[in-house]
Tab-separated table of C-alpha atoms and ligand atoms in Angstrom:
chain	number	residue	atom	x	y	z
A	373	UNK	CA	-0.252	-0.518	-0.447
A	374	UNK	CA	2.916	2.379	1.000
A	375	UNK	CA	4.733	1.983	-2.227
A	376	UNK	CA	1.501	2.664	-4.480
A	377	UNK	CA	1.358	5.517	-2.569
A	378	UNK	CA	4.808	6.655	-3.475
A	379	UNK	CA	4.221	5.784	-6.804
A	380	UNK	CA	1.460	7.621	-7.506
A	381	UNK	CA	2.986	10.839	-5.354
A	382	UNK	CA	5.606	10.475	-7.396
A	383	UNK	CA	3.506	10.255	-11.028
A	384	UNK	CA	1.547	13.524	-10.180
A	385	UNK	CA	4.512	15.590	-9.689
A	386	UNK	CA	5.593	14.004	-13.122
A	387	UNK	CA	1.893	15.077	-14.863
A	388	UNK	CA	2.336	18.405	-13.394
A	389	UNK	CA	5.913	18.948	-14.753
A	390	UNK	CA	5.168	17.898	-17.703
A	391	UNK	CA	1.678	19.709	-17.524
A	392	UNK	CA	3.646	23.286	-16.722
A	393	UNK	CA	6.494	22.214	-19.802
A	394	UNK	CA	3.636	22.183	-21.586
A	395	UNK	CA	1.871	25.743	-20.774
A	396	UNK	CA	5.422	26.914	-21.195
A	397	UNK	CA	5.847	25.633	-24.791
A	398	UNK	CA	2.455	26.781	-25.995
A	399	UNK	CA	2.356	29.841	-24.387
A	400	UNK	CA	6.019	31.622	-24.494
A	401	UNK	CA	7.576	33.424	-22.867
A	402	UNK	CA	5.065	33.474	-20.678
A	403	UNK	CA	4.616	34.242	-16.080
A	404	UNK	CA	4.485	32.348	-13.806
A	405	UNK	CA	1.365	33.171	-12.995
A	406	UNK	CA	0.331	32.677	-16.045
A	407	UNK	CA	0.960	29.926	-16.370
A	408	UNK	CA	-0.666	28.843	-13.035
A	409	UNK	CA	-3.879	30.427	-13.812
A	410	UNK	CA	-3.470	27.588	-17.576
A	411	UNK	CA	-2.730	24.835	-15.549
A	412	UNK	CA	-5.045	25.209	-11.882
A	413	UNK	CA	-1.925	24.469	-10.250
A	414	UNK	CA	-0.619	26.570	-6.984
A	415	UNK	CA	1.794	28.985	-7.331
A	416	UNK	CA	4.041	27.464	-4.249
A	417	UNK	CA	3.183	24.046	-6.732
A	418	UNK	CA	4.826	26.215	-9.926
A	419	UNK	CA	7.291	27.884	-8.292
A	420	UNK	CA	8.807	24.801	-6.879
A	421	UNK	CA	8.168	23.600	-10.432
A	422	UNK	CA	9.200	25.681	-12.351
A	423	UNK	CA	13.067	25.709	-10.038
A	424	UNK	CA	13.425	22.358	-10.598
A	425	UNK	CA	12.602	22.673	-14.993
A	426	UNK	CA	15.615	25.311	-14.724
A	427	UNK	CA	17.863	23.588	-12.466
A	428	UNK	CA	17.203	20.743	-15.590
A	429	UNK	CA	18.154	23.133	-17.461
A	430	UNK	CA	14.199	22.289	-19.428
A	431	UNK	CA	13.767	26.304	-19.042
A	432	UNK	CA	14.973	29.847	-18.468
A	433	UNK	CA	13.798	32.476	-17.610
A	434	UNK	CA	14.377	35.913	-19.659
A	435	UNK	CA	13.840	39.700	-18.818
A	436	UNK	CA	10.554	41.364	-19.603
A	437	UNK	CA	10.601	44.111	-22.310
A	438	UNK	CA	8.544	47.971	-21.491
A	439	UNK	CA	5.171	46.527	-21.534
A	440	UNK	CA	6.103	43.684	-19.508
A	441	UNK	CA	7.503	45.651	-16.679
A	442	UNK	CA	5.205	47.039	-14.191
A	443	UNK	CA	5.606	50.185	-12.036
A	444	UNK	CA	7.423	49.638	-9.335
A	445	UNK	CA	9.792	47.116	-8.218
A	446	UNK	CA	12.078	44.995	-9.844
A	447	UNK	CA	10.252	44.214	-13.557
A	448	UNK	CA	9.403	40.227	-12.959
A	449	UNK	CA	10.752	37.347	-15.617
A	450	UNK	CA	9.022	35.677	-18.013
A	451	UNK	CA	10.091	31.498	-18.615
A	452	UNK	CA	10.654	30.165	-21.936
A	453	UNK	CA	11.784	26.741	-22.602
A	454	UNK	CA	15.160	25.910	-22.994
A	455	UNK	CA	15.107	25.047	-26.702
A	456	UNK	CA	18.953	24.404	-26.830
A	457	UNK	CA	18.151	21.766	-24.269
A	458	UNK	CA	19.099	18.930	-26.334
A	459	UNK	CA	19.633	18.449	-30.220
A	460	UNK	CA	17.122	16.088	-32.540
A	461	UNK	CA	17.914	14.590	-35.959
A	462	UNK	CA	14.251	14.370	-37.679
A	463	UNK	CA	15.023	12.139	-41.250
A	464	UNK	CA	12.303	12.124	-43.753
A	465	UNK	CA	12.114	9.294	-46.344
A	466	UNK	CA	10.129	10.134	-49.290
A	467	UNK	CA	10.501	7.918	-52.339
A	468	UNK	CA	11.357	10.444	-54.794
A	469	UNK	CA	14.012	12.628	-52.036
A	470	UNK	CA	15.302	13.073	-48.317
A	471	UNK	CA	15.181	15.001	-45.949
A	472	UNK	CA	17.459	15.569	-42.906
A	473	UNK	CA	17.889	17.782	-40.904
A	474	UNK	CA	19.156	18.948	-36.888
A	475	UNK	CA	16.240	20.926	-34.644
A	476	UNK	CA	16.544	22.205	-31.324
A	477	UNK	CA	13.942	20.622	-29.279
A	478	UNK	CA	10.921	22.966	-29.946
A	479	UNK	CA	11.855	21.394	-33.365
A	480	UNK	CA	13.345	24.133	-35.013
A	481	UNK	CA	15.478	23.573	-37.866
A	482	UNK	CA	19.023	24.634	-36.996
A	483	UNK	CA	20.568	23.031	-40.068
A	484	UNK	CA	18.440	21.333	-43.249
A	485	UNK	CA	19.730	19.273	-46.146
A	486	UNK	CA	17.866	17.166	-49.146
A	487	UNK	CA	18.536	15.190	-51.477
A	488	UNK	CA	16.861	13.516	-54.673
A	489	UNK	CA	16.915	9.393	-54.402
A	490	UNK	CA	15.981	7.226	-57.497
A	491	UNK	CA	12.686	4.955	-55.663
A	492	UNK	CA	13.833	1.984	-57.798
A	493	UNK	CA	17.384	2.057	-56.036
A	494	UNK	CA	18.228	-0.545	-53.178
A	495	UNK	CA	17.081	0.219	-49.425
A	496	UNK	CA	21.020	-0.221	-47.880
A	497	UNK	CA	22.099	2.605	-50.870
A	498	UNK	CA	19.377	4.882	-50.130
A	499	UNK	CA	20.456	3.820	-46.417
A	500	UNK	CA	23.424	4.349	-46.985
A	501	UNK	CA	22.712	8.255	-47.971
A	502	UNK	CA	20.639	9.180	-45.493
A	503	UNK	CA	23.275	7.871	-42.858
A	504	UNK	CA	25.517	9.849	-45.075
A	505	UNK	CA	23.013	13.060	-44.868
A	506	UNK	CA	22.450	12.646	-41.068
A	507	UNK	CA	26.529	12.818	-40.131
A	508	UNK	CA	26.497	16.328	-42.063
A	509	UNK	CA	24.671	18.149	-40.247
A	510	UNK	CA	25.372	17.105	-37.049
A	511	UNK	CA	28.911	17.786	-37.389
A	512	UNK	CA	30.734	16.797	-34.662
A	513	UNK	CA	27.761	16.891	-32.047
A	514	UNK	CA	28.311	14.961	-29.302
A	515	UNK	CA	26.188	11.995	-28.909
A	516	UNK	CA	24.846	12.986	-25.785
A	517	UNK	CA	23.332	16.336	-27.376
A	518	UNK	CA	20.706	14.318	-29.608
A	519	UNK	CA	18.024	13.539	-27.487
A	520	UNK	CA	16.785	11.392	-30.778
A	521	UNK	CA	15.836	10.293	-34.415
A	522	UNK	CA	12.216	10.686	-35.783
A	523	UNK	CA	11.885	9.282	-38.797
A	524	UNK	CA	9.126	9.817	-41.605
A	525	UNK	CA	8.469	7.170	-43.542
A	526	UNK	CA	5.606	6.315	-46.372
A	527	UNK	CA	3.645	3.015	-47.121
A	528	UNK	CA	2.688	0.542	-44.335
A	529	UNK	CA	5.021	0.502	-41.191
A	530	UNK	CA	5.383	-1.187	-38.137
A	531	UNK	CA	5.606	1.607	-35.711
A	532	UNK	CA	6.372	-0.556	-32.679
A	533	UNK	CA	9.288	-2.151	-34.545
A	534	UNK	CA	10.758	0.311	-37.130
A	535	UNK	CA	9.973	-1.701	-39.920
A	536	UNK	CA	8.847	-0.478	-43.431
A	537	UNK	CA	6.575	-3.195	-44.382
A	538	UNK	CA	6.100	-1.965	-47.963
A	539	UNK	CA	5.670	0.924	-50.587
A	540	UNK	CA	3.664	1.342	-53.523
A	541	UNK	CA	5.541	3.911	-55.095
A	542	UNK	CA	8.921	1.953	-53.360
A	543	UNK	CA	8.815	-1.456	-54.706
A	544	UNK	CA	12.521	-3.026	-53.209
A	545	UNK	CA	11.086	-1.245	-49.904
A	546	UNK	CA	9.703	-5.415	-47.990
A	547	UNK	CA	10.178	-5.410	-44.760
A	548	UNK	CA	13.297	-3.253	-44.474
A	549	UNK	CA	14.004	-3.226	-40.964
A	550	UNK	CA	14.896	0.448	-40.659
A	551	UNK	CA	14.539	1.905	-37.398
A	552	UNK	CA	16.601	-0.726	-35.491
A	553	UNK	CA	19.353	-0.446	-39.044
A	554	UNK	CA	19.627	3.975	-38.168
A	555	UNK	CA	19.511	2.628	-34.237
A	556	UNK	CA	23.012	1.027	-34.660
A	557	UNK	CA	24.443	3.302	-36.775
A	558	UNK	CA	24.182	6.425	-35.117
A	559	UNK	CA	23.830	5.275	-31.695
A	560	UNK	CA	21.063	7.177	-30.716
A	561	UNK	CA	17.175	5.872	-30.480
A	562	UNK	CA	15.354	6.166	-33.517
A	563	UNK	CA	11.263	6.247	-32.875
A	564	UNK	CA	9.369	6.454	-36.656
A	565	UNK	CA	5.834	7.103	-38.128
A	566	UNK	CA	4.466	7.260	-41.141
A	567	UNK	CA	4.388	10.185	-42.795
A	568	UNK	CA	0.718	11.716	-42.809
A	569	UNK	CA	0.571	11.249	-39.328
A	570	UNK	CA	3.390	13.003	-38.277
A	571	UNK	CA	2.109	15.832	-41.116
A	572	UNK	CA	-1.184	15.513	-38.041
A	573	UNK	CA	1.446	15.872	-35.327
A	574	UNK	CA	2.805	18.781	-36.061
A	575	UNK	CA	-0.126	20.852	-36.910
A	576	UNK	CA	-1.401	19.400	-33.705
A	577	UNK	CA	1.610	20.958	-31.908
A	578	UNK	CA	1.818	24.708	-34.319
A	579	UNK	CA	-2.439	24.852	-33.992
A	580	UNK	CA	-2.926	24.699	-30.170
A	581	UNK	CA	-6.449	25.469	-31.026
A	582	UNK	CA	-6.486	22.241	-33.224
A	583	UNK	CA	-7.348	20.964	-29.646
A	584	UNK	CA	-10.903	21.496	-29.537
A	585	UNK	CA	-11.568	20.706	-33.565
A	586	UNK	CA	-11.792	18.155	-35.986
A	587	UNK	CA	-9.148	18.556	-38.511
A	588	UNK	CA	-8.370	16.289	-41.885
A	589	UNK	CA	-4.594	16.654	-42.549
A	590	UNK	CA	-3.582	15.516	-46.504
A	591	UNK	CA	-0.171	15.920	-47.767
A	592	UNK	CA	0.253	15.855	-51.447
A	593	UNK	CA	3.363	14.505	-51.671
A	594	UNK	CA	4.538	11.149	-54.255
A	595	UNK	CA	1.787	9.998	-52.681
A	596	UNK	CA	-1.232	11.053	-51.404
A	597	UNK	CA	-2.274	10.302	-48.016
A	598	UNK	CA	-4.606	11.786	-45.154
A	599	UNK	CA	-5.111	12.366	-41.263
A	600	UNK	CA	-8.016	12.823	-39.089
A	601	UNK	CA	-7.467	14.446	-35.690
A	602	UNK	CA	-10.452	14.819	-33.836
A	603	UNK	CA	-10.283	17.182	-30.525
A	604	UNK	CA	-6.568	16.289	-30.939
A	605	UNK	CA	-6.520	12.381	-30.913
A	606	UNK	CA	-5.309	10.962	-34.444
A	607	UNK	CA	-7.841	8.639	-35.526
A	608	UNK	CA	-6.276	5.094	-37.051
A	609	UNK	CA	-7.269	2.637	-38.720
A	610	UNK	CA	-6.772	-1.219	-37.603
A	611	UNK	CA	-3.470	-2.822	-37.320
A	612	UNK	CA	-2.188	1.262	-38.100
A	613	UNK	CA	-3.215	1.627	-41.219
A	614	UNK	CA	-6.413	4.076	-42.026
A	615	UNK	CA	-5.890	7.811	-44.521
A	616	UNK	CA	-5.618	5.813	-47.428
A	617	UNK	CA	-7.104	8.888	-49.398
A	618	UNK	CA	-4.660	8.424	-52.655
A	619	UNK	CA	-6.122	4.693	-53.084
A	620	UNK	CA	-9.737	5.901	-52.703
A	621	UNK	CA	-12.033	5.354	-56.590
A	622	UNK	CA	-12.114	8.879	-58.333
A	623	UNK	CA	-13.246	7.216	-61.626
A	624	UNK	CA	-13.897	3.503	-62.120
A	625	UNK	CA	-12.833	3.299	-65.439
A	626	UNK	CA	-9.399	4.665	-64.646
A	627	UNK	CA	-5.886	3.884	-65.811
A	628	UNK	CA	-3.886	1.060	-63.081
A	629	UNK	CA	-2.411	2.585	-59.966
A	630	UNK	CA	0.820	0.439	-58.772
A	631	UNK	CA	-1.293	-0.546	-55.395
A	632	UNK	CA	-3.435	-3.033	-58.325
A	633	UNK	CA	-6.805	-1.308	-58.705
A	634	UNK	CA	-7.496	1.148	-61.694
A	635	UNK	CA	-8.749	4.929	-61.181
A	636	UNK	CA	-7.259	6.093	-57.374
A	637	UNK	CA	-6.753	9.191	-56.679
A	638	UNK	CA	-3.518	8.836	-56.994
A	639	UNK	CA	-3.730	8.447	-61.011
A	640	UNK	CA	-4.811	11.752	-61.778
A	641	UNK	CA	-2.645	14.274	-58.813
A	642	UNK	CA	0.649	11.755	-57.748
A	643	UNK	CA	3.851	13.234	-58.805
A	644	UNK	CA	4.395	10.233	-61.128
A	645	UNK	CA	0.917	10.864	-62.899
A	646	UNK	CA	1.853	14.876	-63.117
A	647	UNK	CA	4.802	14.558	-64.471
A	648	UNK	CA	3.025	11.717	-67.439
A	649	UNK	CA	0.707	14.661	-68.254
A	650	UNK	CA	3.530	16.742	-68.172
A	651	UNK	CA	5.187	14.993	-70.762
A	652	UNK	CA	1.541	14.285	-72.765
A	653	UNK	CA	1.728	18.722	-73.271
A	654	UNK	CA	5.243	18.601	-74.507
A	655	UNK	CA	4.363	15.500	-77.155
A	656	UNK	CA	1.121	17.844	-78.272
A	657	UNK	CA	3.909	20.849	-78.319
A	658	UNK	CA	2.220	22.390	-74.988
A	659	UNK	CA	3.949	23.704	-72.302
A	660	UNK	CA	6.298	25.617	-74.302
A	661	UNK	CA	7.839	26.976	-70.989
A	662	UNK	CA	8.164	23.779	-69.453
A	663	UNK	CA	9.612	21.797	-72.615
A	664	UNK	CA	12.281	24.874	-73.117
A	665	UNK	CA	12.955	24.585	-68.695
A	666	UNK	CA	13.233	20.515	-69.371
A	667	UNK	CA	15.304	21.017	-72.526
A	668	UNK	CA	17.856	23.245	-70.867
A	669	UNK	CA	18.462	19.678	-68.038
A	670	UNK	CA	16.050	20.856	-65.593
A	671	UNK	CA	14.490	17.724	-63.851
A	672	UNK	CA	10.741	17.150	-65.162
A	673	UNK	CA	8.925	17.681	-61.339
A	674	UNK	CA	5.703	18.762	-60.179
A	675	UNK	CA	7.690	21.389	-58.750
A	676	UNK	CA	8.988	23.035	-61.086
A	677	UNK	CA	5.225	23.103	-62.232
A	678	UNK	CA	4.642	25.330	-59.728
A	679	UNK	CA	7.331	27.606	-59.737
A	680	UNK	CA	6.108	28.276	-63.499
A	681	UNK	CA	3.046	28.188	-62.648
A	682	UNK	CA	3.912	31.070	-60.200
A	683	UNK	CA	5.652	32.799	-62.961
A	684	UNK	CA	2.546	33.112	-64.775
A	685	UNK	CA	2.399	29.941	-66.864
A	686	UNK	CA	-1.156	29.216	-68.920
A	687	UNK	CA	-0.508	25.656	-69.427
A	688	UNK	CA	1.009	25.282	-66.099
A	689	UNK	CA	-1.092	26.690	-64.308
A	690	UNK	CA	-3.806	25.239	-66.036
A	691	UNK	CA	-2.345	21.618	-64.687
A	692	UNK	CA	-2.400	23.397	-60.820
A	693	UNK	CA	-5.528	23.454	-61.663
A	694	UNK	CA	-6.105	19.927	-62.472
A	695	UNK	CA	-4.984	18.906	-59.635
A	696	UNK	CA	-6.837	21.183	-57.521
A	697	UNK	CA	-9.957	19.851	-59.575
A	698	UNK	CA	-9.493	16.539	-58.428
A	699	UNK	CA	-8.097	17.457	-54.993
A	700	UNK	CA	-11.665	19.615	-54.578
A	701	UNK	CA	-13.594	16.001	-55.939
A	702	UNK	CA	-11.738	14.005	-52.526
A	703	UNK	CA	-11.659	16.877	-50.146
A	704	UNK	CA	-15.438	17.584	-50.995
A	705	UNK	CA	-16.357	13.480	-50.264
A	706	UNK	CA	-14.279	14.120	-47.089
A	707	UNK	CA	-16.382	17.442	-45.844
A	708	UNK	CA	-18.977	15.487	-46.732
A	709	UNK	CA	-18.792	12.089	-44.460
A	710	UNK	CA	-16.525	13.999	-41.601
A	711	UNK	CA	-17.531	17.171	-41.224
A	712	UNK	CA	-14.658	18.843	-40.579
A	713	UNK	CA	-13.593	22.209	-38.826
A	714	UNK	CA	-10.544	22.805	-41.281
A	715	UNK	CA	-9.036	20.847	-44.244
A	716	UNK	CA	-5.160	21.233	-44.463
A	717	UNK	CA	-3.558	20.585	-47.771
A	718	UNK	CA	0.923	20.347	-47.345
A	719	UNK	CA	3.247	19.736	-49.889
A	720	UNK	CA	5.595	21.356	-52.140
A	721	UNK	CA	3.361	23.705	-53.699
A	722	UNK	CA	3.987	27.251	-51.871
A	723	UNK	CA	4.970	28.255	-55.178
A	724	UNK	CA	1.519	26.950	-56.457
A	725	UNK	CA	-1.007	27.889	-53.544
A	726	UNK	CA	-3.100	30.200	-54.437
A	727	UNK	CA	-4.323	28.973	-57.979
A	728	UNK	CA	-4.558	25.196	-56.360
A	729	UNK	CA	-6.398	26.496	-53.314
A	730	UNK	CA	-8.397	28.586	-56.002
A	731	UNK	CA	-9.166	25.011	-57.684
A	732	UNK	CA	-9.917	23.057	-54.759
A	733	UNK	CA	-11.905	25.786	-53.094
A	734	UNK	CA	-14.052	26.368	-56.457
A	735	UNK	CA	-14.591	22.183	-56.474
A	736	UNK	CA	-15.926	22.535	-52.353
A	737	UNK	CA	-18.843	25.137	-53.774
A	738	UNK	CA	-19.894	22.459	-56.625
A	739	UNK	CA	-19.484	19.059	-54.720
A	740	UNK	CA	-19.765	19.360	-50.521
A	741	UNK	CA	-23.687	20.206	-49.344
A	742	UNK	CA	-23.674	23.208	-48.233
A	743	UNK	CA	-24.119	23.549	-44.460
A	744	UNK	CA	-20.936	20.825	-44.267
A	745	UNK	CA	-19.244	23.602	-46.425
A	746	UNK	CA	-20.064	26.652	-44.948
A	747	UNK	CA	-17.870	25.065	-41.304
A	748	UNK	CA	-14.620	23.075	-43.190
A	749	UNK	CA	-11.460	25.923	-43.597
A	750	UNK	CA	-9.632	25.229	-46.134
A	751	UNK	CA	-6.060	26.261	-45.999
A	752	UNK	CA	-2.401	24.885	-47.431
A	753	UNK	CA	-0.126	23.497	-44.432
A	754	UNK	CA	2.649	26.944	-43.141
A	755	UNK	CA	5.488	24.928	-43.529
A	756	UNK	CA	5.123	23.069	-47.165
A	757	UNK	CA	6.887	20.264	-47.837
A	758	UNK	CA	8.666	19.845	-44.323
A	759	UNK	CA	5.632	18.832	-42.270
A	760	UNK	CA	6.301	15.229	-42.174
A	761	UNK	CA	10.374	16.257	-41.278
A	762	UNK	CA	8.871	18.787	-39.389
A	763	UNK	CA	6.482	15.777	-37.339
A	764	UNK	CA	9.275	13.685	-37.682
A	765	UNK	CA	11.132	15.875	-34.545
A	766	UNK	CA	7.565	16.508	-32.928
A	767	UNK	CA	8.583	13.104	-32.254
A	768	UNK	CA	10.958	13.616	-30.159
A	769	UNK	CA	10.055	15.909	-28.874
A	770	UNK	CA	6.948	15.706	-27.382
A	771	UNK	CA	8.874	12.550	-25.178
A	772	UNK	CA	9.617	15.840	-23.597
A	773	UNK	CA	5.877	18.344	-23.393
A	774	UNK	CA	2.925	16.184	-23.748
A	775	UNK	CA	1.432	13.652	-21.634
A	776	UNK	CA	0.825	10.728	-23.839
A	777	UNK	CA	-0.247	8.466	-21.142
A	778	UNK	CA	-2.880	11.120	-20.116
A	779	UNK	CA	-4.613	12.156	-23.272
A	780	UNK	CA	-7.591	14.437	-22.491
A	781	UNK	CA	-4.822	16.647	-20.290
A	782	UNK	CA	-4.592	18.720	-23.791
A	783	UNK	CA	-7.769	20.017	-23.465
A	784	UNK	CA	-6.445	21.340	-19.864
A	785	UNK	CA	-4.105	22.959	-21.940
A	786	UNK	CA	-6.328	24.361	-23.998
A	787	UNK	CA	-9.290	25.132	-21.278
A	788	UNK	CA	-9.595	28.998	-20.047
A	789	UNK	CA	-9.774	26.946	-16.694
A	790	UNK	CA	-8.030	23.449	-15.867
A	791	UNK	CA	-8.601	21.239	-13.196
A	792	UNK	CA	-6.191	21.429	-10.666
A	793	UNK	CA	-4.039	18.970	-10.373
A	794	UNK	CA	-3.699	19.201	-6.914
B	1290	LIG	ZN1	-3.935	2.752	-55.838
């Protein structure tokens, strides 16, 4: 009995500490009194926890500015997260590209590298390239300074074992133990998750208001994925699989898809489909600006099409609008099915954001039910193609700042009057 009581006290103390860390992260820079009001913890408890967290170098105090100074006496100090507490290595493996970043504990990028890869290449070769990029961004950083490695993977994975079972866009990857292999090479704990889940995790991390909303995150990459967040909780299907919106059928008589079906959304808006459509246009003597760029050595990628669309090329704008049209059909179906408050589209689409959003919204206005579409805001993720990479960093950060075992606690922080924890 006595042991149980001690255990409970320790648990409450740990939870309160996490509660304070989370509150400071969301509100920083902030005063102790604000943390007390937000968490419902007594000022004396806040003082004890904060002093302990400062000793552990997880929090630090900074002087306030003129606006926060009081008229009398010493100006109160503000609290903020010590973002230099540790470093995080984030890796995003996409079928056509790898991205690697060294971040601080707030998932802010300190160094970044990216490299194009051949999706038909052997896993061993691609993993060697990943390690090379990792060593470039970590430089001489002592291993002890790394909090961990977050890895974003496409396809079907085993999160616990760090295995990539299969990916329709990387046919040679079958049951590859990516996580354990990286862990052995880098000598740091590695956590993995699906890229679309990590994109949603990053949106949740940067948008505390999502904790009380229903949010759909759509990832437009080589493949298309989707995550659903309800009040901050991720919906995950049986066996950890769900969100394969790229393989929902748009045209039953459409082209064959790599998944074995036909007419999937990815056969219209997946990167290979976009590139194939551009090739057809060039062959037909259209898309002259694009043809000129290819002739001068540029790689034909969706990103190049987006760049030319931004520069006003009519054919590339038309291609972006076609992508928006099909995405708009898929998003309208999701709005009708799930009634979200917000739909976030992420991917390397910053150059084409305006025409893409316009086409998506036009299609939603045509296809989604009026009352449902009226409450669904559609926006593009601010971090564009780096959302999954940053989500991989958050996968490690949340071990410090979040309360994974008490999921409802997120709501405590989000609400103005929190439940006291002591
Ligand atoms: Zn498919």
